[in-house]
Short mmCIF file of C-alpha atoms in Angstrom, two decimals:
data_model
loop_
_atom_site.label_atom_id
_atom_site.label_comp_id
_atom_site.label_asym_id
_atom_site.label_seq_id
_atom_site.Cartn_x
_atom_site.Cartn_y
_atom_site.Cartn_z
CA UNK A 1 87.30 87.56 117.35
CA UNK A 2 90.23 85.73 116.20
CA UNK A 3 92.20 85.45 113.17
CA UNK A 4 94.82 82.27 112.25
CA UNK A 5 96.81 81.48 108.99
CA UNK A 6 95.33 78.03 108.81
CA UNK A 7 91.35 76.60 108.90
CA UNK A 8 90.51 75.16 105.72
CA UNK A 9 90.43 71.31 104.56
CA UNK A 10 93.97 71.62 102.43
CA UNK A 11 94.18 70.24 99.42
CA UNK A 12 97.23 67.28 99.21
CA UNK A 13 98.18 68.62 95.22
CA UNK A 14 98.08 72.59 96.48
CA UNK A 15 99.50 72.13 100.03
CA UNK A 16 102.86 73.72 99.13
CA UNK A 17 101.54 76.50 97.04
CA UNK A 18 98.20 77.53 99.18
CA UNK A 19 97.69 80.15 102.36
CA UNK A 20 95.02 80.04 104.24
CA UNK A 21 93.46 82.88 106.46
CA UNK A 22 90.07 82.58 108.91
CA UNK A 23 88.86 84.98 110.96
CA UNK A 24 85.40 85.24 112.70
CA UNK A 25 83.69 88.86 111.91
CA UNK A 26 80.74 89.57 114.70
CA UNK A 27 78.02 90.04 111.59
CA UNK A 28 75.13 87.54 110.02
CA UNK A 29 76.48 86.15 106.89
CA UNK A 30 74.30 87.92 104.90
CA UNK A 31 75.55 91.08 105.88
CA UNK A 32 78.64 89.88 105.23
CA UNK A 33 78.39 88.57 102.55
CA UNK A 34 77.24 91.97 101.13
CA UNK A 35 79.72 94.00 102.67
CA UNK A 36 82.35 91.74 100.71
CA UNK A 37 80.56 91.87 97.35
CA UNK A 38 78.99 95.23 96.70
CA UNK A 39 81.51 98.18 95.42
CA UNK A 40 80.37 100.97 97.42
CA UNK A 41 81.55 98.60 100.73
CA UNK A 42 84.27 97.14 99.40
CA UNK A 43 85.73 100.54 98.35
CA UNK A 44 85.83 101.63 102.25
CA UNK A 45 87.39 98.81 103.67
CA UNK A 46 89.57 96.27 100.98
CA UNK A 47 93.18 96.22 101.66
CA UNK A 48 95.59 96.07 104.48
CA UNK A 49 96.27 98.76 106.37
CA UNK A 50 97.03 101.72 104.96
CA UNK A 51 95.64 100.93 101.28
CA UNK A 52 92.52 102.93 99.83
CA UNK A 53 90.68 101.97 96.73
CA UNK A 54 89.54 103.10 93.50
CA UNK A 55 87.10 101.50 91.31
CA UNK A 56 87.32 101.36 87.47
CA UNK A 57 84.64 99.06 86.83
CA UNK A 58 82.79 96.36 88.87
CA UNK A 59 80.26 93.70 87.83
CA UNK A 60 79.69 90.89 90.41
CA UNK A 61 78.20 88.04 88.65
CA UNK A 62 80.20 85.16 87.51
CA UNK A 63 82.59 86.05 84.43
CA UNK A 64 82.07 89.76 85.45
CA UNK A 65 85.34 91.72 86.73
CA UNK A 66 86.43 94.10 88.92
CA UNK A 67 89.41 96.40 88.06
CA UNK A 68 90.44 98.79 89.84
CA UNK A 69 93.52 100.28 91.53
CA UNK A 70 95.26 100.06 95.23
CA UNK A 71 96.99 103.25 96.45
CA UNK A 72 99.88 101.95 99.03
CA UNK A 73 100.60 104.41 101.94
CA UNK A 74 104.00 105.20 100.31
CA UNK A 75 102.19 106.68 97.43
CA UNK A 76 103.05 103.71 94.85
CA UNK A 77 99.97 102.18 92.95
CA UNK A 78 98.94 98.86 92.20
CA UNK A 79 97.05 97.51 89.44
CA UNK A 80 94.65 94.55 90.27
CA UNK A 81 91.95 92.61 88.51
CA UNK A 82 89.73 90.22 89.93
CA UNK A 83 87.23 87.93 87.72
CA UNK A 84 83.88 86.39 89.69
CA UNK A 85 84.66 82.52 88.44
CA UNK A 86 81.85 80.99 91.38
CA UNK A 87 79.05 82.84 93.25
CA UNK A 88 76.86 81.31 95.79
CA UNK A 89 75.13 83.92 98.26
CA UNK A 90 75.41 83.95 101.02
CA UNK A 91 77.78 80.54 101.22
CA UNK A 92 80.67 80.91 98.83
CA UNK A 93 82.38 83.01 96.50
CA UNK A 94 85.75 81.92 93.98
CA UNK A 95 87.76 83.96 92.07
CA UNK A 96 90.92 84.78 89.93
CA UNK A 97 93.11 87.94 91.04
CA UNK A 98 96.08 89.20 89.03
CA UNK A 99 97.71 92.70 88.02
CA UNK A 100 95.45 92.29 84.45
CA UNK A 101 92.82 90.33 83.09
CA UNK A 102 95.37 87.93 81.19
CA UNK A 103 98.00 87.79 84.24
CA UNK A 104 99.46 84.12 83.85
CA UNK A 105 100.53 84.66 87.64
CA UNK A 106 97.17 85.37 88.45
CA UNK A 107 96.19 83.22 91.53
CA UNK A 108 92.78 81.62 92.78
CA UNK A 109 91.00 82.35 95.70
CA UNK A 110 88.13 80.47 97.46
CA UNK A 111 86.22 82.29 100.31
CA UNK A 112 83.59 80.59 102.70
CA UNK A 113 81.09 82.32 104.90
CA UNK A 114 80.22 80.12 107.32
CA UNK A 115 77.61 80.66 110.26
CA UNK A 116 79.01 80.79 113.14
CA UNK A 117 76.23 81.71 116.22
CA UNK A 118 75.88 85.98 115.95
CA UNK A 119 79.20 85.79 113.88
CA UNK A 120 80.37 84.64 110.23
CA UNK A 121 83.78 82.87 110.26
CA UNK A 122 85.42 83.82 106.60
CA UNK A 123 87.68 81.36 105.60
CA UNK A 124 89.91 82.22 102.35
CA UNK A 125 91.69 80.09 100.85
CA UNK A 126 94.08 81.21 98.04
CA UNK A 127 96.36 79.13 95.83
CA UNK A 128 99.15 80.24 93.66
CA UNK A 129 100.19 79.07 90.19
CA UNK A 130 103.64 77.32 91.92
CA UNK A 131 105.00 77.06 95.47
CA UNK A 132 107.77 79.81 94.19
CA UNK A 133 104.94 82.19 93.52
CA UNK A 134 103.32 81.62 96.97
CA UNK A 135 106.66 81.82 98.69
CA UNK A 136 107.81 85.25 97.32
CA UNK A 137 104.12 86.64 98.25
CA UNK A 138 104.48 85.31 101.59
CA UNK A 139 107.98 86.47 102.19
CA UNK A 140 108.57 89.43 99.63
CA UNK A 141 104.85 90.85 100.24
CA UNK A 142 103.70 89.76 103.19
CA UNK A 143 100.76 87.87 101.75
CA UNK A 144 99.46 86.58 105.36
CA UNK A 145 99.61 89.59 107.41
CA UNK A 146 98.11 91.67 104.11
CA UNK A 147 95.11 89.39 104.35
CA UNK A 148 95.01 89.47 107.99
CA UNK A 149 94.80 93.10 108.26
CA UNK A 150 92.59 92.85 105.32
CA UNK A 151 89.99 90.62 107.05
CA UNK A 152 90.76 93.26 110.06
CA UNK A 153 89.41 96.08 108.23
CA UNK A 154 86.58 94.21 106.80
CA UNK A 155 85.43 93.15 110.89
CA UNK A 156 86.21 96.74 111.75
CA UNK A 157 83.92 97.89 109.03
CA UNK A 158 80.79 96.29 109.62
CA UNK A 159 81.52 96.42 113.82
CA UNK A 160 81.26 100.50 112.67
CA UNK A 161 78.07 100.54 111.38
CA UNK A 162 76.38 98.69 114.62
CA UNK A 163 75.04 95.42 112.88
CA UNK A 164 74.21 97.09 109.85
CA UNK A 165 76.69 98.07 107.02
CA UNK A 166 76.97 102.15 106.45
CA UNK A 167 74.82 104.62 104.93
CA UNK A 168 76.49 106.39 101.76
CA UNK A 169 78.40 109.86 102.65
CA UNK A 170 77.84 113.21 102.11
CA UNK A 171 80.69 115.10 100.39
CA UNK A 172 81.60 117.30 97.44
CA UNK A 173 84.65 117.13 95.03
CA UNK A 174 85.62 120.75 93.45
CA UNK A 175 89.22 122.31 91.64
CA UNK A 176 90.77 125.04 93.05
CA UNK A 177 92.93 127.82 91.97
CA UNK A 178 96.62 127.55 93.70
CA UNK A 179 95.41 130.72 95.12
CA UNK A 180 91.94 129.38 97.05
CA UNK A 181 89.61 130.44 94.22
CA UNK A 182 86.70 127.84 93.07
CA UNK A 183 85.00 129.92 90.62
CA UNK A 184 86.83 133.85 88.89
CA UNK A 185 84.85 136.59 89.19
CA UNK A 186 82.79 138.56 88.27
CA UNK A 187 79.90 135.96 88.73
CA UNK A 188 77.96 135.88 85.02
CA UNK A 189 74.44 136.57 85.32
CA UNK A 190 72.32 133.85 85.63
CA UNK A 191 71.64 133.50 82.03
CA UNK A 192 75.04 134.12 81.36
CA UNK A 193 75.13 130.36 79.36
CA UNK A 194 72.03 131.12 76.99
CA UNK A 195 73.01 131.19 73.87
CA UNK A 196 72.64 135.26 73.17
CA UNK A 197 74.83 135.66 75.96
CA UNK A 198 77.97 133.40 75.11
CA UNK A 199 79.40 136.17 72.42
CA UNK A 200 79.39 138.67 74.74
CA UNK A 201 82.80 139.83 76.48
CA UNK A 202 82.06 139.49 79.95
CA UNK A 203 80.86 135.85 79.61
CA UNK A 204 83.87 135.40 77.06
CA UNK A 205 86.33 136.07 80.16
CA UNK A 206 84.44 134.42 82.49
CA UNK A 207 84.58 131.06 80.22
CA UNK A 208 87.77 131.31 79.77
CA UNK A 209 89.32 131.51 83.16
CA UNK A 210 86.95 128.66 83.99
CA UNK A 211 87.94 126.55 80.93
CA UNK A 212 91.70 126.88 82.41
CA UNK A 213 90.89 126.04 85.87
CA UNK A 214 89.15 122.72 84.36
CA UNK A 215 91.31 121.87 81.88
CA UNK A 216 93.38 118.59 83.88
CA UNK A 217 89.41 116.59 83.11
CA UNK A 218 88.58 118.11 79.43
CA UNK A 219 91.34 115.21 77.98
CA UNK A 220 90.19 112.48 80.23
CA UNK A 221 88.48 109.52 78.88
CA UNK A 222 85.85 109.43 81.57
CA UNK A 223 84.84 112.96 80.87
CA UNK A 224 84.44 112.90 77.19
CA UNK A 225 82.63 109.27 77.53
CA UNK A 226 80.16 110.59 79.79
CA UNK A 227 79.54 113.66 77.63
CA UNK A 228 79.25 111.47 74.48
CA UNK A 229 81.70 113.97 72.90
CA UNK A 230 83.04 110.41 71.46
CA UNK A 231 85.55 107.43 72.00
CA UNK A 232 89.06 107.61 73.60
CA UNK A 233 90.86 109.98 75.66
CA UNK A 234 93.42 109.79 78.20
CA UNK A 235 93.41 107.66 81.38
CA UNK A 236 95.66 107.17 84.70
CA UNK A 237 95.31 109.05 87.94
CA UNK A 238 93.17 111.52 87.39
CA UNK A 239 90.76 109.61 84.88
CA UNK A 240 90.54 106.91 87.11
CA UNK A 241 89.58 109.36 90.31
CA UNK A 242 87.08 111.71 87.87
CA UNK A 243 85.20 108.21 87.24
CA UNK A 244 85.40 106.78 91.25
CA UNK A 245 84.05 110.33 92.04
CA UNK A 246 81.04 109.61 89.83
CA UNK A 247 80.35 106.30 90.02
CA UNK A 248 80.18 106.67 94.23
CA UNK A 249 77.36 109.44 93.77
CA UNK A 250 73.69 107.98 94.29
CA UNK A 251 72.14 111.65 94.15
CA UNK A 252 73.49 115.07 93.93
CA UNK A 253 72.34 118.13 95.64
CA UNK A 254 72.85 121.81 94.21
CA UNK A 255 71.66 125.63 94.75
CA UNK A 256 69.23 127.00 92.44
CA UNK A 257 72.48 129.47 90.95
CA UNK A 258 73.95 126.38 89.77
CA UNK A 259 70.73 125.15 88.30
CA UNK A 260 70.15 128.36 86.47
CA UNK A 261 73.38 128.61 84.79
CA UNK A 262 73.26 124.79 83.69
CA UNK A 263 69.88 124.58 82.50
CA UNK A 264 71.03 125.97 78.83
CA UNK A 265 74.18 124.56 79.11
CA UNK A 266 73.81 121.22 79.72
CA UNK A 267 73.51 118.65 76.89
CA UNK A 268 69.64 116.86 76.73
CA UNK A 269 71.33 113.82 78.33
CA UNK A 270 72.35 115.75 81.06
CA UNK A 271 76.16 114.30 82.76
CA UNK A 272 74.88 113.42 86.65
CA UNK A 273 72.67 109.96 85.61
CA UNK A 274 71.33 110.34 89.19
CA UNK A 275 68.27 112.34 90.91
CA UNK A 276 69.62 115.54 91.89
CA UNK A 277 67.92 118.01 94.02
CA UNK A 278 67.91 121.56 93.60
CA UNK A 279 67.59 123.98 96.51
CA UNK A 280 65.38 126.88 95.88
CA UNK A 281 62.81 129.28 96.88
CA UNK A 282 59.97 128.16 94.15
CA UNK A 283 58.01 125.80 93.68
CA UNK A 284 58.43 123.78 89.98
CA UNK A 285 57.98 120.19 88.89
CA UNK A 286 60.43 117.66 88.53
CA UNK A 287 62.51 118.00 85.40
CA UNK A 288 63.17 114.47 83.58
CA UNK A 289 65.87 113.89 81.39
CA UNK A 290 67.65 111.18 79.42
CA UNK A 291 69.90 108.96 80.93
CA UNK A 292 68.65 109.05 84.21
CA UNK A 293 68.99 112.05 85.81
CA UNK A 294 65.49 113.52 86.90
CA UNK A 295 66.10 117.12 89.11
CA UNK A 296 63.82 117.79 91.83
CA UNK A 297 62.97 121.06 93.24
CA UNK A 298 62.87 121.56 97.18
CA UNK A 299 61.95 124.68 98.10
CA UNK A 300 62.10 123.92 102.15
CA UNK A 301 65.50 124.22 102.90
CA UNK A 302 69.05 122.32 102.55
CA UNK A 303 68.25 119.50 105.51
CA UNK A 304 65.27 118.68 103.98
CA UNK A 305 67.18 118.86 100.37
CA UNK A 306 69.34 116.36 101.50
CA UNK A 307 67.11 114.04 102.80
CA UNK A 308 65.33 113.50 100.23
CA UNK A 309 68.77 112.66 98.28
CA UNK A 310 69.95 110.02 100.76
CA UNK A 311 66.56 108.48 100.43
CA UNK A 312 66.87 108.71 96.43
CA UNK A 313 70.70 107.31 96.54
CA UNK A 314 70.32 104.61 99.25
CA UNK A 315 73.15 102.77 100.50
CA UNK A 316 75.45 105.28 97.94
CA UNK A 317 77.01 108.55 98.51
CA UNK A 318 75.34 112.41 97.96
CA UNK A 319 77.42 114.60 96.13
CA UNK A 320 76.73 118.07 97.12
CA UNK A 321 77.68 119.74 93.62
CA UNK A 322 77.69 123.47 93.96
CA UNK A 323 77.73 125.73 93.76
CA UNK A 324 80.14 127.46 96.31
CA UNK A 325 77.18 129.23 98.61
CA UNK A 326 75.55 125.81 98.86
CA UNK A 327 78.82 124.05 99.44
CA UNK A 328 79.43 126.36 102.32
CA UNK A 329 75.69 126.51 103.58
CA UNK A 330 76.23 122.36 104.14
CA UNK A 331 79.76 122.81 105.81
CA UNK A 332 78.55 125.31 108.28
CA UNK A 333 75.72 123.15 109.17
CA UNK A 334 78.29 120.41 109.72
CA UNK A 335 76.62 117.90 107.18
CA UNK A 336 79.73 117.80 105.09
CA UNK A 337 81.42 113.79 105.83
CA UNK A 338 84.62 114.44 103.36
CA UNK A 339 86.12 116.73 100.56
CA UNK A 340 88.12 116.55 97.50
CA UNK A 341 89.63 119.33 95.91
CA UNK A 342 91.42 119.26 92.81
CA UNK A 343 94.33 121.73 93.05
CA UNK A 344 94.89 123.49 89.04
CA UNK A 345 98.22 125.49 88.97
CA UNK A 346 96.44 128.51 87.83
CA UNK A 347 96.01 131.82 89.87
CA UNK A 348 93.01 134.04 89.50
CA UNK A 349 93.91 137.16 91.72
CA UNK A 350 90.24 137.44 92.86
CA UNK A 351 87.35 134.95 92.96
CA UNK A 352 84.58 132.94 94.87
CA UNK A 353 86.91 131.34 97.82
CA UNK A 354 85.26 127.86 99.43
CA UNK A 355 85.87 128.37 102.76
CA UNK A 356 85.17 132.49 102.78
CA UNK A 357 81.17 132.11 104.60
CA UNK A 358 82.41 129.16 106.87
CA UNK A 359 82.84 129.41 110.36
CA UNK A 360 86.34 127.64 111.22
CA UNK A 361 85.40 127.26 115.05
CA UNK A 362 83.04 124.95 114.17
CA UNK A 363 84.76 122.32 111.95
CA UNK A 364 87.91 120.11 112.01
CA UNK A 365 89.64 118.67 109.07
CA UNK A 366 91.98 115.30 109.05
CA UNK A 367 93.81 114.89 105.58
CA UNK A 368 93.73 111.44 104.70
CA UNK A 369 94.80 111.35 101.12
CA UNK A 370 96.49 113.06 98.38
CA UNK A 371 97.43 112.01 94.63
CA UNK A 372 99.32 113.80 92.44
CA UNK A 373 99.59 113.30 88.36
CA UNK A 374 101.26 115.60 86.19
CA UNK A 375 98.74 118.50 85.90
CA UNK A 376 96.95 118.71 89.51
CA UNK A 377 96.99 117.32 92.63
CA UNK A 378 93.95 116.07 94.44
CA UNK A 379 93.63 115.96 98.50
CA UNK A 380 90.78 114.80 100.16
CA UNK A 381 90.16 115.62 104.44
CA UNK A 382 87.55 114.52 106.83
CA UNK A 383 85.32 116.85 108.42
CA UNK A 384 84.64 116.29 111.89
CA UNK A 385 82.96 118.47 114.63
CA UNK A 386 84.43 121.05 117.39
#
């Protein structure tokens, strides 16, 4: 494979204000072309190195956006927006990327996938408002090697998956006390969120330690849209990584505990939107509800649990959700891909701890992010095998 800084048929009026990068990635077009134009690929592999993703909306049709923000590997963030102007699978694809929807530096960028043998050869070809705008991205922010590495990852990504683009990953996303605790104790009974049970003292506690440990995503905007508790609410960091977190997840998986205590507690349009599938011992049918989450009941074991999600959420990712005896029954078995846990500065003394039923000789963890706001900070490792 190769990759230059010049390829297309330049344009005499944009000459001075244009870059051009090609590079030849060893994939048909059309897989290509998908891996540059759906959001669950693009969020693995956009940027130059060192950059990771996240998603605050995405519609790819012409006139639709794509806003979202790039994390830099010195921990500063960058806002981008990106509006589909031309869309022509599997050939061509133009668009308009600035900081914001109105940015009148914005500049335009024309991509071409063309054929070439077993391999696509991508050329893009991007044009800036004036020559002084393309010279200070060149020279101030390294605008060809970005898109060099960029193309890079993009090759590297598809080369991963072995002529076909990946499968979605399993993971699971949970806060934490600053003292290792998931959940305080003592566990409520499982009807513990019926409504006789929520005046009594026990539960009262229980809620209330909880309530604390979540409070960084009661304010959020995601959060109370997808609750329909109504409009606004804050956004940033942590609103923007509540709503990546959810809008990755194809189908969730939880233990029947979990089930139990959410059952009463859970609003009639119940917040997943997804199939979820829920680990038990008994046999029940599934459970439809509005907006789009229908739970299933598998009653022969977590494997065959989680099949049956990756099936339901395709090319997207399975969220294991919880509770803490199924999130360690998956880790153990070593069919955890990646973590997230939200770190609260609150201490609970005593609790459910994640890792306390996991076996640490059989599981390695890489850190490969961390974000911090002004209430928590979220990390999120790799889990690899001993």
């Amino acid at each position: 494979m190769t990759t230059t800084s010049s390829g297309a048929e330049p344009d005499r009026t944009t000459t001075d204000r244009e870059v051009v990068i090609s590079r030849a990635i060893g994939a048909p077009r059309e897989l290509v072309f998908e891996a540059f134009t759906q959001v669950r690929h693009l969020s693995r592999w956009w940027g130059p190195e060192g950059f990771t993703t996240t998603t605050r909306s995405f519609e790819f049709r012409v006139g639709g956006a794509w806003d979202f923000v790039m994390h830099g590997p010195d921990g500063t963030d960058y806002q981008e927006w990106i509006t589909w102007r031309e869309i022509v699978p599997p050939e061509r694809i133009a668009l308009l990327h600035g900081e914001s929807r109105d940015d009148p530096n914005a500049f335009e960028s024309f991509l071409a996938f063309e054929p070439a043998g077993d391999e696509t050869r991508i050329v893009m070809r991007t044009v800036f408002p004036t020559k002084e705008l393309r010279d200070e991205a060149v020279e101030k922010y390294h605008a060809i090697e970005g898109g060099e590495q960029t193309l890079s990852n993009l090759a590297a990504y598809v080369a991963e998956g072995g002529g076909e683009l990946m499968a979605g990953k399993v993971f699971f996303s949970v806060t934490m006390s600053l003292d290792g605790f998931m959940a305080p104790e003592p566990v409520p009974p499982e009807d513990a969120f019926s409504p006789e049970k929520q005046d009594e003292p026990g539960v009262r506690r229980w809620m209330s330690k909880w309530a604390e440990l979540q409070a960084w995503a009661f304010p959020l905007r995601w959060f109370r849209e997808n609750l329909k508790l109504g409009e606004g609410g804050e956004e940033g960091l942590d609103n923007d990584i509540a709503r990546a977190t959810h809008e990755r997840t194809g189908a969730s998986v939880m233990g029947k505990r979990m089930f139990d205590a959410g059952e009463p507690a859970w609003p009639e349009e119940a917040p997943f939107h997804t199939p979820v599938f829920v680990v038990t011992h008994t046999r029940r049918d599934p459970w439809e509800r509005p907006g789009g989450t229908t739970f299933h009941f598998v009653n022969d074991g977590i494997e065959s649990s989680l099949d049956q999600a990756r099936e339901a959420a395709g090319d997207r990712d399975v969220r294991i959700a919880g509770g803490a005896e199924t999130i360690q029954e998956y880790l153990d078995s070593g069919l955890i891909d990646e973590f997230s846990i939200t770190l609260a500065p609150v201490l609970f003394g005593t609790g459910i701890r994640l890792f306390d039923r996991v076996d640490p000789d059989r599981l390695t963890l890489e850190q490969t992010r961390t974000d911090a706001s002004s209430r928590v900070t979220h990390l999120t490792y790799t889990v690899g095998k001993r």
